[in-house]
């Protein structure tokens, strides 16, 4: 990998290059033995068909592939390989896979797995991803395992549970005149709405979640599954803009104010911020979000540390307070409020959430023991009567969608997102931005116009609601559910951050996409290529968002939002600032003539600030 690539991704580990397979109008990419971006006549039909093996914490095994054979002809292709996963205590699962595609629009992916010894897993089998762009809310035909056929629709608003169960096949219109049927054999499948986790897909997966997990695959008992995709209809490529054409940027109407930008501060990070207050001032966050978790040993000393920073950098403050719920709620929260006063910590708001609500409650699981949220919020209001009270989930939208809090007791709603819950490859992380407008719209459908905050949301996972712990990542790899991600220290994160804000900023009260230091921070730590304490590329992105905070949002659209996203704000003087983010690993030409800038050339994962210039928006 080149030095330039290291600057893009923060790691010298290169992703496997996909192998493009074609059979007439059918095309797909082979990556690590699985299929991505399945197209017909240039239109995406499925986002992926993948054979997945997960561990007891829902981490995904990376199988070792051997005996890979690829046979590509003009009208067909075939692939075969052997793979194995090494589990705990030396257990091993082997499987044999074959993939066949033909010009008549048929694609078959077949796998037989054979555990060498008893093998523990949370899931072993196929996952099929339907894209969301152009499909959300559209008609589908569902065939169930009992043979019943139902005409229904894919969810538009995000479904908290499974929209379809006991699946045998699902049929959808790819585009007018083209229909695709995906058939699943060998086990019982169901679908979940992966937009809950900010994945840009509907996922059909094997083994219902109401069945126990983890479970054991018995030694030497084969497990056979097959996915068959049949596409019929006009194979001609529809007229569309070529990828080489410049992406056009256009401005629209002015709307609401752009949100405050927050920075989350953990007690262990306070000293780094105090040691470099000029850098924090240069960054310019309007809010400090102070994390406080008594279940992890935080007490008076942690609040005193927060108080020192709040005094040194006097902006609005919110306490993100985890509630242990271990005894009397009034006593617990009164103790926290008393410690806040003793520490001299000035607060403008407090957000509270029970500790147990950081863990997910999947379908079929029992809700963990927890006091009624009405009682939690009443105790918090009593303990902090003179400041704003927030609630929701300190985990992800998934949990908020499944456990809908009594918002009438709150002054604002909050939740986080994380793009590496299910997959950590570069494409999946950037595609997660597509799901964010659906999260915003679904939250608004539940909670109306209640003030709304998002974050801390970062590429790396700060907590794992779906297992015992996040994954350590000492080698700096692209790992799902990892508590550190190398791309956070690289240009990739800067582009992702501007893209994130472009997708969600209008109408939010506050957006938090980083800490100041540490694995989620904007400044480098020890052992990085950059000198300790110097700005990471994400610093420029957060600094730019802080500059936009409070300005009037101006609608900014691009002709290809899979490649370039735009965010714009207008000052009281009428001048406009526009930020552009290249979401791809390629150079992208941009037509910025509507901004008075002519044509731009944006390198991979670059961000560009355009402004100031005068413009009248009606």
XYZ file of C-alpha atoms in Angstrom, residues 38-616:
579
model
C -25.237 -7.742 -7.914
C -26.454 -5.830 -10.973
C -28.597 -6.540 -14.005
C -28.295 -4.208 -16.970
C -26.331 -1.832 -14.732
C -29.026 -1.586 -12.013
C -28.322 -2.896 -8.527
C -30.542 -5.872 -7.737
C -29.031 -7.041 -4.446
C -26.358 -5.412 -2.318
C -24.881 -8.758 -1.257
C -25.265 -12.511 -0.895
C -22.876 -13.685 1.794
C -22.279 -16.842 3.797
C -21.679 -15.597 7.349
C -20.468 -17.332 10.515
C -20.760 -15.321 13.745
C -19.343 -15.912 17.223
C -21.210 -15.688 20.523
C -20.734 -11.874 20.632
C -22.059 -11.477 17.042
C -18.561 -10.894 15.751
C -17.975 -12.205 12.230
C -15.358 -14.858 11.507
C -12.998 -14.203 8.608
C -12.791 -17.642 6.914
C -9.615 -18.968 5.346
C -10.263 -19.731 1.663
C -8.447 -22.449 -0.256
C -8.874 -24.233 -3.600
C -10.435 -21.146 -5.195
C -11.349 -21.737 -8.847
C -12.891 -19.003 -11.055
C -14.180 -19.883 -14.518
C -15.335 -16.863 -16.537
C -17.017 -17.256 -19.944
C -18.955 -14.720 -22.031
C -22.362 -16.076 -21.056
C -21.666 -17.639 -17.656
C -19.301 -17.795 -14.707
C -18.661 -20.308 -11.950
C -16.697 -20.216 -8.693
C -15.817 -22.908 -6.213
C -13.751 -22.865 -3.035
C -13.204 -24.473 0.335
C -13.196 -22.433 3.541
C -12.847 -22.918 7.285
C -13.414 -20.920 10.467
C -11.442 -21.522 13.659
C -13.633 -21.134 16.721
C -12.952 -21.177 20.462
C -11.064 -24.072 22.066
C -9.742 -25.270 18.723
C -13.164 -25.980 17.210
C -13.316 -25.701 13.447
C -16.073 -25.334 10.866
C -15.324 -26.182 7.238
C -17.543 -25.503 4.246
C -17.569 -26.004 0.486
C -19.094 -23.308 -1.723
C -20.075 -23.087 -5.386
C -21.433 -20.053 -7.258
C -22.873 -20.112 -10.773
C -24.191 -17.244 -12.880
C -25.632 -17.280 -16.388
C -26.741 -14.799 -19.029
C -30.378 -15.757 -18.562
C -30.316 -13.850 -15.255
C -29.902 -16.857 -12.947
C -27.446 -16.856 -10.032
C -27.048 -19.774 -7.582
C -24.893 -19.742 -4.424
C -24.666 -23.146 -2.708
C -22.829 -24.045 0.523
C -22.431 -27.237 2.521
C -20.860 -26.764 5.962
C -19.356 -29.584 8.025
C -18.193 -28.968 11.615
C -15.076 -30.996 12.431
C -16.098 -30.787 16.089
C -18.982 -29.220 17.979
C -18.961 -25.582 16.870
C -20.611 -22.748 18.814
C -22.136 -19.901 16.827
C -24.815 -17.223 16.931
C -25.427 -17.592 13.204
C -24.164 -19.834 10.433
C -25.640 -19.354 6.997
C -26.619 -16.952 4.277
C -27.392 -13.237 4.559
C -29.019 -11.491 1.586
C -29.015 -7.695 1.428
C -31.625 -5.762 -0.536
C -30.673 -2.105 -1.150
C -32.834 0.680 0.276
C -32.454 3.423 -2.355
C -35.505 3.234 -4.588
C -36.852 0.155 -2.782
C -37.982 1.471 0.614
C -41.764 1.320 0.708
C -42.046 -0.467 -2.635
C -44.226 -3.543 -3.355
C -42.808 -7.063 -2.891
C -44.187 -10.575 -3.120
C -43.309 -12.799 -0.171
C -43.518 -16.601 -0.226
C -43.511 -18.259 3.193
C -42.195 -21.659 4.246
C -45.764 -23.023 4.388
C -46.265 -22.146 0.704
C -48.403 -19.084 1.346
C -47.840 -16.071 -0.917
C -48.488 -12.493 0.242
C -48.435 -9.217 -1.699
C -46.969 -6.629 0.660
C -44.414 -3.779 0.843
C -40.935 -3.245 2.160
C -41.052 -0.914 5.182
C -40.718 2.798 4.514
C -40.329 3.910 8.115
C -37.794 1.693 9.905
C -39.387 -1.459 11.309
C -38.147 -2.142 14.868
C -38.596 -5.877 14.509
C -38.759 -8.237 11.520
C -41.056 -7.161 8.733
C -41.148 -10.697 7.255
C -40.720 -14.093 8.915
C -40.685 -17.722 7.766
C -39.372 -16.714 4.355
C -38.843 -18.975 1.381
C -38.684 -16.341 -1.381
C -39.041 -12.623 -1.981
C -39.735 -10.956 -5.325
C -39.301 -7.265 -6.156
C -39.239 -4.976 -9.177
C -35.689 -3.915 -9.970
C -36.875 -1.249 -12.416
C -39.828 -1.084 -14.794
C -39.784 -4.253 -16.872
C -37.257 -6.103 -14.667
C -38.247 -8.416 -11.777
C -36.005 -10.404 -9.396
C -36.941 -13.380 -7.245
C -34.579 -14.509 -4.482
C -35.260 -18.028 -3.178
C -33.742 -19.438 0.023
C -33.520 -23.166 0.756
C -32.033 -25.263 3.514
C -33.333 -23.446 6.599
C -35.937 -20.930 7.755
C -35.121 -17.321 6.888
C -36.491 -13.991 8.089
C -35.852 -10.324 7.299
C -34.770 -7.480 9.541
C -34.618 -3.799 8.716
C -30.891 -3.073 8.924
C -31.505 0.654 8.727
C -31.955 0.323 12.502
C -28.155 0.025 12.699
C -27.549 2.589 9.889
C -26.868 -0.202 7.376
C -28.160 0.730 3.928
C -30.062 -2.522 3.417
C -32.828 -4.888 4.341
C -31.191 -8.121 5.516
C -32.685 -11.575 5.038
C -30.826 -14.043 7.231
C -30.897 -17.619 8.356
C -32.271 -18.977 11.641
C -35.051 -17.057 13.408
C -33.913 -14.945 16.357
C -36.619 -16.447 18.533
C -34.543 -19.639 18.592
C -31.808 -19.879 21.257
C -28.347 -18.429 20.614
C -25.548 -19.119 20.825
C -26.193 -22.645 19.610
C -23.961 -25.577 18.717
C -23.514 -27.169 15.301
C -22.936 -30.858 16.083
C -19.696 -32.417 14.903
C -19.712 -34.094 11.479
C -23.356 -33.203 10.745
C -23.571 -31.374 7.373
C -25.536 -28.147 6.975
C -26.678 -27.381 3.396
C -28.166 -24.099 2.143
C -28.807 -22.610 -1.287
C -29.672 -19.112 -2.499
C -31.169 -18.877 -6.016
C -31.665 -15.518 -7.705
C -33.690 -15.321 -10.921
C -33.895 -12.005 -12.800
C -36.260 -11.606 -15.742
C -37.058 -8.750 -18.085
C -35.352 -6.105 -20.213
C -31.571 -6.471 -19.924
C -30.707 -3.192 -21.639
C -28.717 -0.717 -19.594
C -30.973 2.233 -18.686
C -29.922 5.725 -19.671
C -28.016 7.304 -16.785
C -25.147 9.650 -16.121
C -21.795 8.024 -16.729
C -19.514 7.656 -13.719
C -16.886 9.794 -15.435
C -19.208 12.800 -15.756
C -18.777 15.583 -13.185
C -21.051 15.487 -10.167
C -23.206 18.610 -10.218
C -23.731 20.593 -7.012
C -26.816 22.762 -6.670
C -28.271 24.917 -3.916
C -31.908 25.179 -2.966
C -33.995 26.912 -0.362
C -32.936 28.068 3.089
C -34.474 26.321 6.099
C -33.830 25.747 9.790
C -30.695 26.453 11.803
C -27.767 24.062 11.602
C -27.142 22.219 14.879
C -24.613 22.861 17.594
C -21.595 20.593 17.265
C -20.651 18.772 20.428
C -17.520 16.956 21.546
C -17.816 14.070 23.990
C -15.380 14.194 26.911
C -14.540 11.098 28.942
C -13.014 11.619 32.404
C -9.734 10.070 31.268
C -9.491 12.570 28.388
C -9.909 15.766 30.423
C -6.197 16.301 31.083
C -5.377 16.108 27.361
C -7.970 18.792 26.634
C -6.777 21.026 29.478
C -3.199 20.646 28.268
C -4.134 21.952 24.818
C -6.922 24.474 25.302
C -5.810 26.540 22.279
C -6.394 23.504 20.058
C -9.833 22.951 21.617
C -10.592 26.635 21.066
C -9.476 26.394 17.453
C -11.809 23.406 16.969
C -14.662 25.517 18.333
C -17.350 23.100 19.650
C -20.439 24.825 21.000
C -21.168 22.030 23.451
C -19.195 19.696 25.704
C -20.868 16.345 26.378
C -19.446 14.999 29.642
C -19.666 11.219 29.989
C -20.394 9.909 33.507
C -20.929 6.234 34.314
C -21.045 5.137 37.978
C -21.147 1.475 36.879
C -17.582 1.955 35.578
C -16.215 3.652 38.673
C -16.953 7.289 37.839
C -17.591 9.418 40.901
C -16.728 12.779 42.440
C -13.220 12.883 40.962
C -14.589 12.387 37.444
C -17.040 15.248 37.921
C -14.284 17.477 39.320
C -12.240 16.787 36.210
C -15.205 17.735 34.027
C -15.695 20.889 36.117
C -12.100 22.012 35.485
C -12.611 21.741 31.727
C -16.034 23.428 31.843
C -14.448 26.362 33.683
C -11.511 26.566 31.271
C -13.653 26.294 28.120
C -16.984 27.974 28.949
C -19.543 26.690 26.441
C -22.830 24.832 26.918
C -22.503 21.556 28.821
C -24.494 18.335 29.044
C -23.899 15.450 31.425
C -24.376 12.057 29.741
C -25.341 10.211 32.918
C -25.678 6.430 33.019
C -28.176 5.418 35.728
C -27.200 2.211 37.537
C -30.804 1.624 38.787
C -29.340 -0.501 41.584
C -31.575 0.859 44.331
C -33.734 3.848 45.115
C -33.793 6.053 42.006
C -34.366 9.272 43.917
C -31.403 8.540 46.180
C -29.128 7.551 43.294
C -29.820 10.609 41.150
C -29.821 12.960 44.148
C -26.355 11.633 44.982
C -25.214 12.424 41.425
C -26.689 15.943 41.632
C -24.989 16.465 45.012
C -21.625 15.398 43.557
C -22.157 17.778 40.630
C -22.654 20.648 43.092
C -19.651 19.623 45.224
C -17.499 19.386 42.095
C -18.581 22.843 40.987
C -19.633 21.510 37.585
C -21.820 23.941 35.687
C -24.420 22.117 33.577
C -26.970 23.298 31.057
C -28.532 19.862 30.559
C -28.412 16.285 31.734
C -29.277 13.206 29.665
C -30.060 10.016 31.552
C -30.429 6.390 30.515
C -30.500 3.156 32.544
C -27.320 1.083 32.326
C -29.231 -1.998 31.189
C -30.643 -0.117 28.202
C -27.170 -0.061 26.679
C -27.731 -3.745 25.918
C -29.958 -4.764 23.041
C -33.107 -6.796 23.486
C -33.398 -8.815 20.263
C -36.682 -10.326 19.079
C -37.781 -13.165 21.322
C -35.584 -12.079 24.232
C -36.852 -11.036 27.640
C -36.530 -7.362 28.487
C -33.926 -6.897 31.233
C -35.080 -5.843 34.672
C -35.350 -2.055 34.675
C -37.454 0.485 36.563
C -40.133 2.180 34.468
C -38.576 4.990 32.455
C -41.281 7.307 33.784
C -39.814 6.769 37.261
C -36.243 7.282 36.042
C -37.141 10.581 34.378
C -39.208 11.763 37.352
C -36.260 11.122 39.687
C -33.874 12.882 37.293
C -36.166 15.921 37.034
C -36.398 16.067 40.810
C -32.612 15.875 41.181
C -31.910 18.426 38.411
C -34.944 20.744 38.489
C -33.381 23.799 36.897
C -31.749 22.399 33.747
C -32.956 20.658 30.602
C -33.550 16.903 30.787
C -32.851 14.517 27.921
C -33.333 10.822 27.419
C -33.418 8.108 24.838
C -30.606 5.643 24.326
C -26.858 5.968 24.806
C -26.604 3.055 22.377
C -28.155 3.147 18.904
C -31.360 4.018 17.129
C -32.144 0.280 17.150
C -32.709 0.304 20.888
C -34.680 3.574 20.789
C -36.916 2.181 18.040
C -37.587 -0.954 20.077
C -37.981 0.723 23.472
C -39.751 3.978 22.782
C -39.217 6.293 25.697
C -41.944 8.520 27.263
C -40.806 11.674 25.517
C -43.460 13.899 27.130
C -41.258 13.971 30.240
C -38.165 15.062 28.307
C -36.811 18.253 26.822
C -34.890 16.400 24.085
C -34.376 12.937 22.605
C -30.949 11.423 21.953
C -29.345 8.318 20.466
C -26.144 7.277 18.686
C -25.242 5.278 15.576
C -22.271 3.129 14.545
C -21.509 2.013 10.963
C -19.474 -1.121 11.800
C -22.034 -3.233 13.674
C -22.387 -5.748 10.829
C -19.578 -4.991 8.382
C -16.416 -2.905 8.445
C -15.284 -2.719 4.821
C -14.855 0.745 3.309
C -17.855 0.509 0.987
C -20.284 -0.598 3.715
C -19.170 2.186 6.058
C -19.733 4.863 3.431
C -23.008 3.287 2.299
C -24.283 3.569 5.885
C -24.777 7.289 5.232
C -27.689 6.363 2.931
C -29.647 5.072 5.935
C -29.348 8.208 8.069
C -32.239 10.192 6.496
C -34.496 7.190 7.182
C -33.392 7.228 10.841
C -34.190 10.938 11.098
C -37.597 10.501 9.472
C -38.454 7.448 11.583
C -37.472 9.230 14.800
C -39.615 12.193 13.843
C -42.541 9.853 13.114
C -42.269 8.526 16.697
C -41.414 11.688 18.639
C -42.739 14.489 16.444
C -41.037 17.879 16.814
C -39.326 17.083 20.114
C -35.781 18.592 20.104
C -33.446 15.893 18.825
C -29.756 15.147 19.325
C -27.524 12.503 17.757
C -24.208 11.270 19.095
C -21.576 10.479 19.996
C -21.517 8.672 16.648
C -18.134 7.539 15.351
C -16.810 4.870 12.997
C -15.403 2.861 15.900
C -17.822 1.284 18.388
C -17.710 2.744 21.879
C -19.907 0.011 23.339
C -21.367 -3.272 22.122
C -25.090 -3.677 22.825
C -25.071 -7.107 21.144
C -22.339 -8.954 23.030
C -20.053 -8.966 26.026
C -17.599 -6.385 24.730
C -16.333 -4.430 21.765
C -13.528 -6.005 19.732
C -9.956 -4.974 20.463
C -8.041 -3.968 17.358
C -4.318 -3.729 18.181
C -3.239 -4.329 14.572
C -5.399 -1.530 13.164
C -7.561 -3.679 10.890
C -11.034 -3.132 9.465
C -12.971 -5.108 12.088
C -16.709 -5.019 12.818
C -17.587 -3.953 16.377
C -14.023 -2.741 17.030
C -13.382 -0.131 19.723
C -10.690 1.473 17.532
C -10.745 1.975 13.782
C -7.692 3.034 11.774
C -9.787 5.117 9.390
C -10.701 7.497 12.214
C -7.151 8.870 12.042
C -7.211 9.237 8.252
C -8.898 11.228 5.497
C -11.627 8.577 5.259
C -13.079 9.759 8.574
C -13.087 13.391 7.497
C -15.143 12.581 4.395
C -17.460 10.287 6.381
C -17.988 13.016 8.992
C -18.968 15.728 6.496
C -21.144 13.172 4.711
C -22.826 12.256 7.998
C -23.629 15.864 8.810
C -24.940 16.449 5.296
C -27.408 13.604 5.764
C -28.718 14.534 9.240
C -27.931 18.126 10.185
C -31.139 19.946 9.192
C -33.490 20.021 12.161
C -31.125 18.570 14.776
C -30.442 20.475 17.984
C -26.970 18.976 18.498
C -24.666 16.609 16.622
C -21.641 14.920 18.209
C -19.226 13.044 15.943
C -15.989 12.947 17.948
C -14.202 13.344 21.230
C -11.205 15.647 21.633
C -8.552 12.993 22.255
C -8.384 9.211 22.483
C -9.593 6.660 19.910
C -12.594 8.848 18.952
C -10.652 12.113 19.076
C -9.623 14.830 16.643
C -5.971 14.941 17.778
C -3.397 12.193 17.355
C -2.318 9.963 20.210
C 1.024 8.338 20.865
C 2.352 5.817 18.371
C 0.585 7.316 15.349
C 2.285 8.542 12.156
C 1.251 12.066 13.155
C 2.979 13.637 16.133
C 1.054 13.263 19.370
C -1.395 16.133 19.861
C -1.433 17.246 16.212
C -4.760 17.412 14.348
C -6.031 14.323 12.581
C -7.810 14.901 9.243
C -11.159 14.674 11.039
C -10.185 17.851 12.919
C -10.766 19.900 9.760
C -14.188 18.309 9.281
C -15.330 18.964 12.859
C -13.848 22.469 12.748
C -15.835 23.121 9.577
C -19.048 21.845 11.148
C -18.436 24.032 14.203
C -18.095 27.004 11.829
C -21.489 26.151 10.311
C -23.227 25.702 13.681
C -26.080 28.138 14.112
C -26.103 29.254 10.482
C -29.225 28.877 8.384
C -29.203 25.572 6.547
C -29.317 25.859 2.773
C -30.431 22.788 0.840
C -27.443 21.442 -1.113
C -27.887 18.503 -3.471
C -25.597 16.634 -5.832
C -26.350 14.660 -8.966
C -24.749 11.523 -7.470
C -24.983 11.268 -3.687
C -23.179 7.927 -3.705
C -20.043 9.831 -4.746
C -20.309 13.363 -3.375
C -22.384 14.886 -0.567
C -22.771 18.603 0.164
C -23.665 20.650 3.255
C -24.297 24.399 3.166
C -25.065 27.165 5.622
C -25.873 30.880 5.232
C -24.736 33.593 7.627
C -26.846 36.608 8.620
C -24.895 38.637 6.067
C -26.146 36.343 3.310
C -22.840 34.669 2.596
C -22.813 30.901 2.154
C -20.321 28.226 3.123
C -20.499 24.884 1.308
C -18.624 21.735 2.319
C -18.210 18.892 -0.198
C -17.127 15.340 0.638
C -15.858 12.746 -1.833
C -17.153 9.427 -0.460
C -15.173 7.264 -2.886
C -11.675 5.882 -3.349
C -11.433 7.525 -6.787
C -10.862 11.010 -8.106
C -14.232 12.667 -8.726
C -14.773 15.659 -11.020
C -17.268 18.138 -9.579
C -19.282 20.734 -11.465
C -19.500 23.604 -8.983
C -20.537 26.210 -11.532
C -23.774 26.806 -9.616
C -21.542 27.922 -6.745
C -19.509 30.199 -8.969
C -16.516 27.857 -8.805
C -16.469 26.095 -12.180
C -15.107 22.553 -12.226
C -13.240 20.983 -9.284
C -11.165 17.821 -9.067
C -11.711 16.080 -5.730
C -9.201 13.354 -4.816
C -10.296 10.224 -2.866
C -12.014 10.828 0.477
C -11.309 14.555 0.259
C -13.326 17.366 1.815
C -13.494 20.813 0.252
C -14.749 24.101 1.684
C -16.218 26.602 -0.769
C -17.054 30.104 0.398
C -17.674 32.715 1.177
C -19.787 34.023 -1.703
C -23.016 35.961 -1.837
C -26.206 34.264 -2.910
C -29.864 35.141 -2.497
